[in-house]
Coordinates of C-alpha atoms in Angstrom, one line a residue:
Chain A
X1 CA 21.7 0.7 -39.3
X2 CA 23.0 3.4 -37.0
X3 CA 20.8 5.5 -37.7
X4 CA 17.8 3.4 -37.8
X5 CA 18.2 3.0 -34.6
X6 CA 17.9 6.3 -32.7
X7 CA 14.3 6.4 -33.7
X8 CA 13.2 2.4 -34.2
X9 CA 13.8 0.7 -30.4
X10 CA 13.4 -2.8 -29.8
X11 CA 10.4 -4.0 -26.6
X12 CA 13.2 -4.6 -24.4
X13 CA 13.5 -0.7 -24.6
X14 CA 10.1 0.1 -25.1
X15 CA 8.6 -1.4 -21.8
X16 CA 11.2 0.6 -19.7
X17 CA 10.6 4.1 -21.3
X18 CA 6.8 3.0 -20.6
X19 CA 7.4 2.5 -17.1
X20 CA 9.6 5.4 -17.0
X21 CA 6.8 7.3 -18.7
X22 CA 4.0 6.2 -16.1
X23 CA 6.4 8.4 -13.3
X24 CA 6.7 11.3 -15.6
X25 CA 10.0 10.5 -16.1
X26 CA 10.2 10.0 -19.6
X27 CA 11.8 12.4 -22.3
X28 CA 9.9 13.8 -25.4
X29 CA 12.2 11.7 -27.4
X30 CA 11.7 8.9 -25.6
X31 CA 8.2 8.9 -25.5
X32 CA 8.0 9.8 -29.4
X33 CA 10.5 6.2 -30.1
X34 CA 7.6 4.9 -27.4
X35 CA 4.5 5.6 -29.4
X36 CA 6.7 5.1 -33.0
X37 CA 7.5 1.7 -31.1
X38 CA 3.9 1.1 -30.0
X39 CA 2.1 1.8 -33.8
X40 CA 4.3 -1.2 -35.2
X41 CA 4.4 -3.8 -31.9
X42 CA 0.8 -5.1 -30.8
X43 CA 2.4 -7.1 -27.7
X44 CA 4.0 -4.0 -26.3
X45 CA 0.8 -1.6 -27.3
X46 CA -1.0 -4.3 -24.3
X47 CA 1.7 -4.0 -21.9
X48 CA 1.4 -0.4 -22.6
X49 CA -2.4 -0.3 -21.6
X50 CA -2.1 -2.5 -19.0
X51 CA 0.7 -0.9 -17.2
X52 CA -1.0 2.5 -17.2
X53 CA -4.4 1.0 -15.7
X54 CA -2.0 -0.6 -12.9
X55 CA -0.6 2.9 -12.6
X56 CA -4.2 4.7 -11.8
X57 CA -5.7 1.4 -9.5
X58 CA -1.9 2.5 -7.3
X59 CA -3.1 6.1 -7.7
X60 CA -6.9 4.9 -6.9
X61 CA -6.2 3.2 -3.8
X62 CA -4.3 5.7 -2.0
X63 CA -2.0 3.3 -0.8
X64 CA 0.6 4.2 2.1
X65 CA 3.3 2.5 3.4
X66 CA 5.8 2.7 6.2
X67 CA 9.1 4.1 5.3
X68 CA 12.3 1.8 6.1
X69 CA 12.9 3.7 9.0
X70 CA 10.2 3.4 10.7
X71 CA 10.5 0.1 10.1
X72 CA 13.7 -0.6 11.5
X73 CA 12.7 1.0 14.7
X74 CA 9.7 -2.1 14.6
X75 CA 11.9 -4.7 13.7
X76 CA 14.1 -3.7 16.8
X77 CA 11.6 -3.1 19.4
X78 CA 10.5 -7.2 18.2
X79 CA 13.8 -8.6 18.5
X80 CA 14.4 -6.3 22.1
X81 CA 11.2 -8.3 23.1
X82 CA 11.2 -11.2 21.9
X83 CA 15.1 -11.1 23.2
X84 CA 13.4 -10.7 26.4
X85 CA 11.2 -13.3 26.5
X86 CA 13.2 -16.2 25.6
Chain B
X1 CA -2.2 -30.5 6.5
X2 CA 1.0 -28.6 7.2
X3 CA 0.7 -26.8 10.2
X4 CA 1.4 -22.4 9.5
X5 CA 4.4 -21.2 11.9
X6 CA 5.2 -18.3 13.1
X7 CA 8.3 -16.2 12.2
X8 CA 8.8 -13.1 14.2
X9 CA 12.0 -11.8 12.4
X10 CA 9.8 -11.8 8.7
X11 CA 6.9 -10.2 10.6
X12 CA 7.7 -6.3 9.8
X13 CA 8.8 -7.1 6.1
X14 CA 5.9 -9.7 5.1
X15 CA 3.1 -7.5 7.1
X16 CA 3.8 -4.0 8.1
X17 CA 2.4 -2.5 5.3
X18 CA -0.4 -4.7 4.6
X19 CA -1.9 -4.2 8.4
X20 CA -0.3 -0.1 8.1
X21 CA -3.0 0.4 4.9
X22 CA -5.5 -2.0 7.0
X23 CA -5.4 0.2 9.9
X24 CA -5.4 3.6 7.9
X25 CA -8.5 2.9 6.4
X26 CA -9.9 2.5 9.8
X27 CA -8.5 5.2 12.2
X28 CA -7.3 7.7 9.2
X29 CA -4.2 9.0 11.1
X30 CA -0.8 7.7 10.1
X31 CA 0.8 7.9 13.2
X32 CA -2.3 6.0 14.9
X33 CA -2.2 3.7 12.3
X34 CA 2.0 3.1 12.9
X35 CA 1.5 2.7 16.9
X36 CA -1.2 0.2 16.5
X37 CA 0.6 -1.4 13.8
X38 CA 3.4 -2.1 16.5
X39 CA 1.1 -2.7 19.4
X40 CA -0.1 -5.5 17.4
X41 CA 3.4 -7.1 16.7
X42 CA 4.2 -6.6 20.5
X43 CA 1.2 -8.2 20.9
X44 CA 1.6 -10.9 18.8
X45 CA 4.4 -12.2 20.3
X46 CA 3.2 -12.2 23.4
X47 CA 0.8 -14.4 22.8
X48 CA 3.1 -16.8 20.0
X49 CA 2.3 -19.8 22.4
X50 CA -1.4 -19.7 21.6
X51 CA -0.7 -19.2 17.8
X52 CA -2.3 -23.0 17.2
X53 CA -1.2 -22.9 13.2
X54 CA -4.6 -23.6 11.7
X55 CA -4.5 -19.9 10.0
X56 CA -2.1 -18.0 8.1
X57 CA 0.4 -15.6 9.6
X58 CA -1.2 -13.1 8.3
X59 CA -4.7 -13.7 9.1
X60 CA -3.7 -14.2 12.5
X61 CA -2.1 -11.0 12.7
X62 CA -4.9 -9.2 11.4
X63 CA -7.5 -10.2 13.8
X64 CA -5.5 -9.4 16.0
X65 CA -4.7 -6.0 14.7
X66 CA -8.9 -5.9 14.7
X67 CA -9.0 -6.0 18.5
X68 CA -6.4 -3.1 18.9
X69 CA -8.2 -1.0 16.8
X70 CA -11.7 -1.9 18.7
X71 CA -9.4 -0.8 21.8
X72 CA -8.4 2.3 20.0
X73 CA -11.6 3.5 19.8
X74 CA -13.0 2.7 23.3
X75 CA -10.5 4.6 25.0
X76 CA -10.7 7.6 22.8
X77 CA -14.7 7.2 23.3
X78 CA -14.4 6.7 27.1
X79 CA -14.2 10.6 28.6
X80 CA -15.4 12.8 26.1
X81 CA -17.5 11.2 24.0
X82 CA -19.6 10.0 26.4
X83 CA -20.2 13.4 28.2
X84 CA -21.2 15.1 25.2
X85 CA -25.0 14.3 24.9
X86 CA -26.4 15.5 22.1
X87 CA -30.6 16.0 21.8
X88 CA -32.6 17.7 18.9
X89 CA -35.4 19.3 18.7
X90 CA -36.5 19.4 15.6
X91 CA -39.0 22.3 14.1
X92 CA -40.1 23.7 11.4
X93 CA -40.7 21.6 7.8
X94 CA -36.8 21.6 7.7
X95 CA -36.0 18.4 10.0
X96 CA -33.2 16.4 8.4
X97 CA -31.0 19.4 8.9
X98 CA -30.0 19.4 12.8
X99 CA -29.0 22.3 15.0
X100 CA -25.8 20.7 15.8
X101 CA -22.9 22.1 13.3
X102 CA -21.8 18.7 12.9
X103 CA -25.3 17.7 10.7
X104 CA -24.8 21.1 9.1
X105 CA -21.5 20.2 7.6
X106 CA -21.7 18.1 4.4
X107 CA -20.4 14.5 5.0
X108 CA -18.1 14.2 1.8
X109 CA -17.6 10.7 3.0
X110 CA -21.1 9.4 2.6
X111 CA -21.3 10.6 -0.6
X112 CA -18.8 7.8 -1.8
X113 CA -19.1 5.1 0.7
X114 CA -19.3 2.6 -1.7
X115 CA -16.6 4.0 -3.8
X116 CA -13.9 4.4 -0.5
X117 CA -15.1 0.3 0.5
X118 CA -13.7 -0.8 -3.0
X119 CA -10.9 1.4 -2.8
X120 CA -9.5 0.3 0.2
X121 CA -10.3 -3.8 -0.8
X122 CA -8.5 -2.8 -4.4
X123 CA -5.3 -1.0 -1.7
X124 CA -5.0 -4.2 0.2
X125 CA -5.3 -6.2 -2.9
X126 CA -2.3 -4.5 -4.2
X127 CA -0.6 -4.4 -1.0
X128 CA -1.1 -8.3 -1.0
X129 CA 0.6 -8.4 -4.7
X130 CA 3.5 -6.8 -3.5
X131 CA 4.1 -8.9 -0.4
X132 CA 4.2 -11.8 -2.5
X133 CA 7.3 -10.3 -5.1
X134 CA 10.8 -10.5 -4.0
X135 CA 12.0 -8.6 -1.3
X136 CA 13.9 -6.1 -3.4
X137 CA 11.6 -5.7 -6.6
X138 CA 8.6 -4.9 -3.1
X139 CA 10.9 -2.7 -1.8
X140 CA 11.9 -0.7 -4.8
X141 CA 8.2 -0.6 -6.5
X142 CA 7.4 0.5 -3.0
X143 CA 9.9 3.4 -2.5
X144 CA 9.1 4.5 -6.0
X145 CA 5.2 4.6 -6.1
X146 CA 3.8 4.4 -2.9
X147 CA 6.6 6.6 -1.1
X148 CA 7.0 8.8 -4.3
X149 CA 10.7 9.2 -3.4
X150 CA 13.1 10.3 -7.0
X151 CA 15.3 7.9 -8.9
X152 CA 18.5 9.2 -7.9
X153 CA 17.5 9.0 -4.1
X154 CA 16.5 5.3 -4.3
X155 CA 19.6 4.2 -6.6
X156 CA 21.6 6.1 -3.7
X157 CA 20.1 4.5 -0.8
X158 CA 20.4 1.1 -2.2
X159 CA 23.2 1.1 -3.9
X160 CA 22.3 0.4 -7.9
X161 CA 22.0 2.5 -11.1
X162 CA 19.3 3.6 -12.5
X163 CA 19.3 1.2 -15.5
X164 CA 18.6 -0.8 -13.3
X165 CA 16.1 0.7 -10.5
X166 CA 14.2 0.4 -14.5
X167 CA 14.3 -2.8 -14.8
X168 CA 13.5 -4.2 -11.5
X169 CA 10.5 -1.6 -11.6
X170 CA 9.6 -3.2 -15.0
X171 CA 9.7 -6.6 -13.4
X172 CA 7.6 -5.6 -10.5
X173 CA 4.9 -4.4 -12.4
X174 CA 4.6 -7.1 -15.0
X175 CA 4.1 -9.6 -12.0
X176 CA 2.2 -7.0 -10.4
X177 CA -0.2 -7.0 -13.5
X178 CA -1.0 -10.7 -13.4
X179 CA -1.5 -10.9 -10.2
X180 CA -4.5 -8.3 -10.1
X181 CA -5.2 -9.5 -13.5
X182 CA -8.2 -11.9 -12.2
X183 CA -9.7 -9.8 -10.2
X184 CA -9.2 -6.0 -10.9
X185 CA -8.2 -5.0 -14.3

């Protein structure tokens, strides 16, 4: 059983070192177990598709976003004015 | 019909990101984009009074958001541009190349005009998506693939493991999925 396990992972597991994967963040073990994983489970082997097109329409659109400081300094400059106007 | 409110306070975590992309497609400079971003908030709640409810918040915010940008650009057209007059002469069997260096200079952007419309409808589609997840699933899906930032900086910034940056990520993407599912995949 133990040993079973270091090479057979359950979905739970699977989906996570997929997502992990999609940010290159995934270890050649792990993504061996992934594609071992993905050859026996048909639900996963969808997610698995599906995930990497969401990870090349991000990559497609060129999306940008404010950081969290930059947002701060928005959300003050609101409440200084709207302090202001009340 | 219920009528839409307004709620200044939500304004920066609900919207800044959808009008930031909306205005980077437009004027193609960050920090442009960022000032106009909060001239339109200022703006915004100047004028709550007149805010009569029949749109959404956001819709409201980005026609608003429209006229700043239509601003931006006549001010930046007003000395310069308009000095600058630019006549051609054409002669020779060669005409659709001008004299000026600027028709000389290959317009990568026309090239994929069509392309760079759907990209930027598919960007605020997305953006959209992940307005609507919960605040920390948006924010951490955010930090991670839009802002690029590493695992170890997000789980120090906010505070969790990386176990579990994994899973919120997994749960932002799965609703992430079906919600573009009808449209874009």
């Amino acid at each position: 059983m133990k040993k079973k396990s270091k090479l057979f992972i359950n979905c739970d597991e699977a989906v996570i070192i997929c997502d992990k994967s999609q940010y290159n963040e995934a270890t050649w073990l792990d993504k061996l177990k992934l594609n071992l994983h993905l050859l026996l489970c048909g639900m996963c082997k969808k997610y698995s598709s599906n995930n990497t097109k969401l990870t090349s329409l991000c990559s497609k659109a060129k999306l940008n976003a404010l950081s969290n400081e930059q947002k701060e300094v928005m959300k003050k400059v609101i409440e200084t004015e709207s302090l202001k106007k009340q | 019909m219920p009528k839409n409110t307004l709620n200044p306070s939500e304004w920066v975590d609900l919207y800044a990101d959808y009008l930031f992309n909306y205005t980077i497609g437009r004027v193609n400079d960050t920090e442009i984009a960022q000032d106009l971003v909060q001239e339109t908030f200022l703006a915004a709640l100047k004028s709550a009074d007149n805010f009569r409810g029949n749109a959404s918040e956001r819709t409201w915010l980005v026609s608003i958001l429209k006229r700043k940008i239509i601003d931006h650009y006549r001010r930046s057209n007003s000395a310069k541009g308009q000095a600058e007059v630019k006549i051609n002469f054409p002669i020779g069997s060669d005409e659709s190349e001008g004299d000026w260096l600027e028709e000389r200079v290959a317009d990568k952007r026309r090239m994929n005009i069509e392309d760079s419309i759907q990209n930027e409808e598919l960007g605020l589609a997305i953006q959209k998506c992940i307005d609507k997840l919960p605040k920390k699933q948006a924010d951490v899906f955010t930090m991670k693939t839009i802002l690029g930032m590493d695992t170890e900086e997000i789980c120090n910034e906010l505070n969790i493991t990386p176990s579990n940056l994994w899973v919120i990520i997994h749960r932002a993407r799965t609703a992430l999925a079906s919600c573009l599912k009808s449209n874009w995949f």
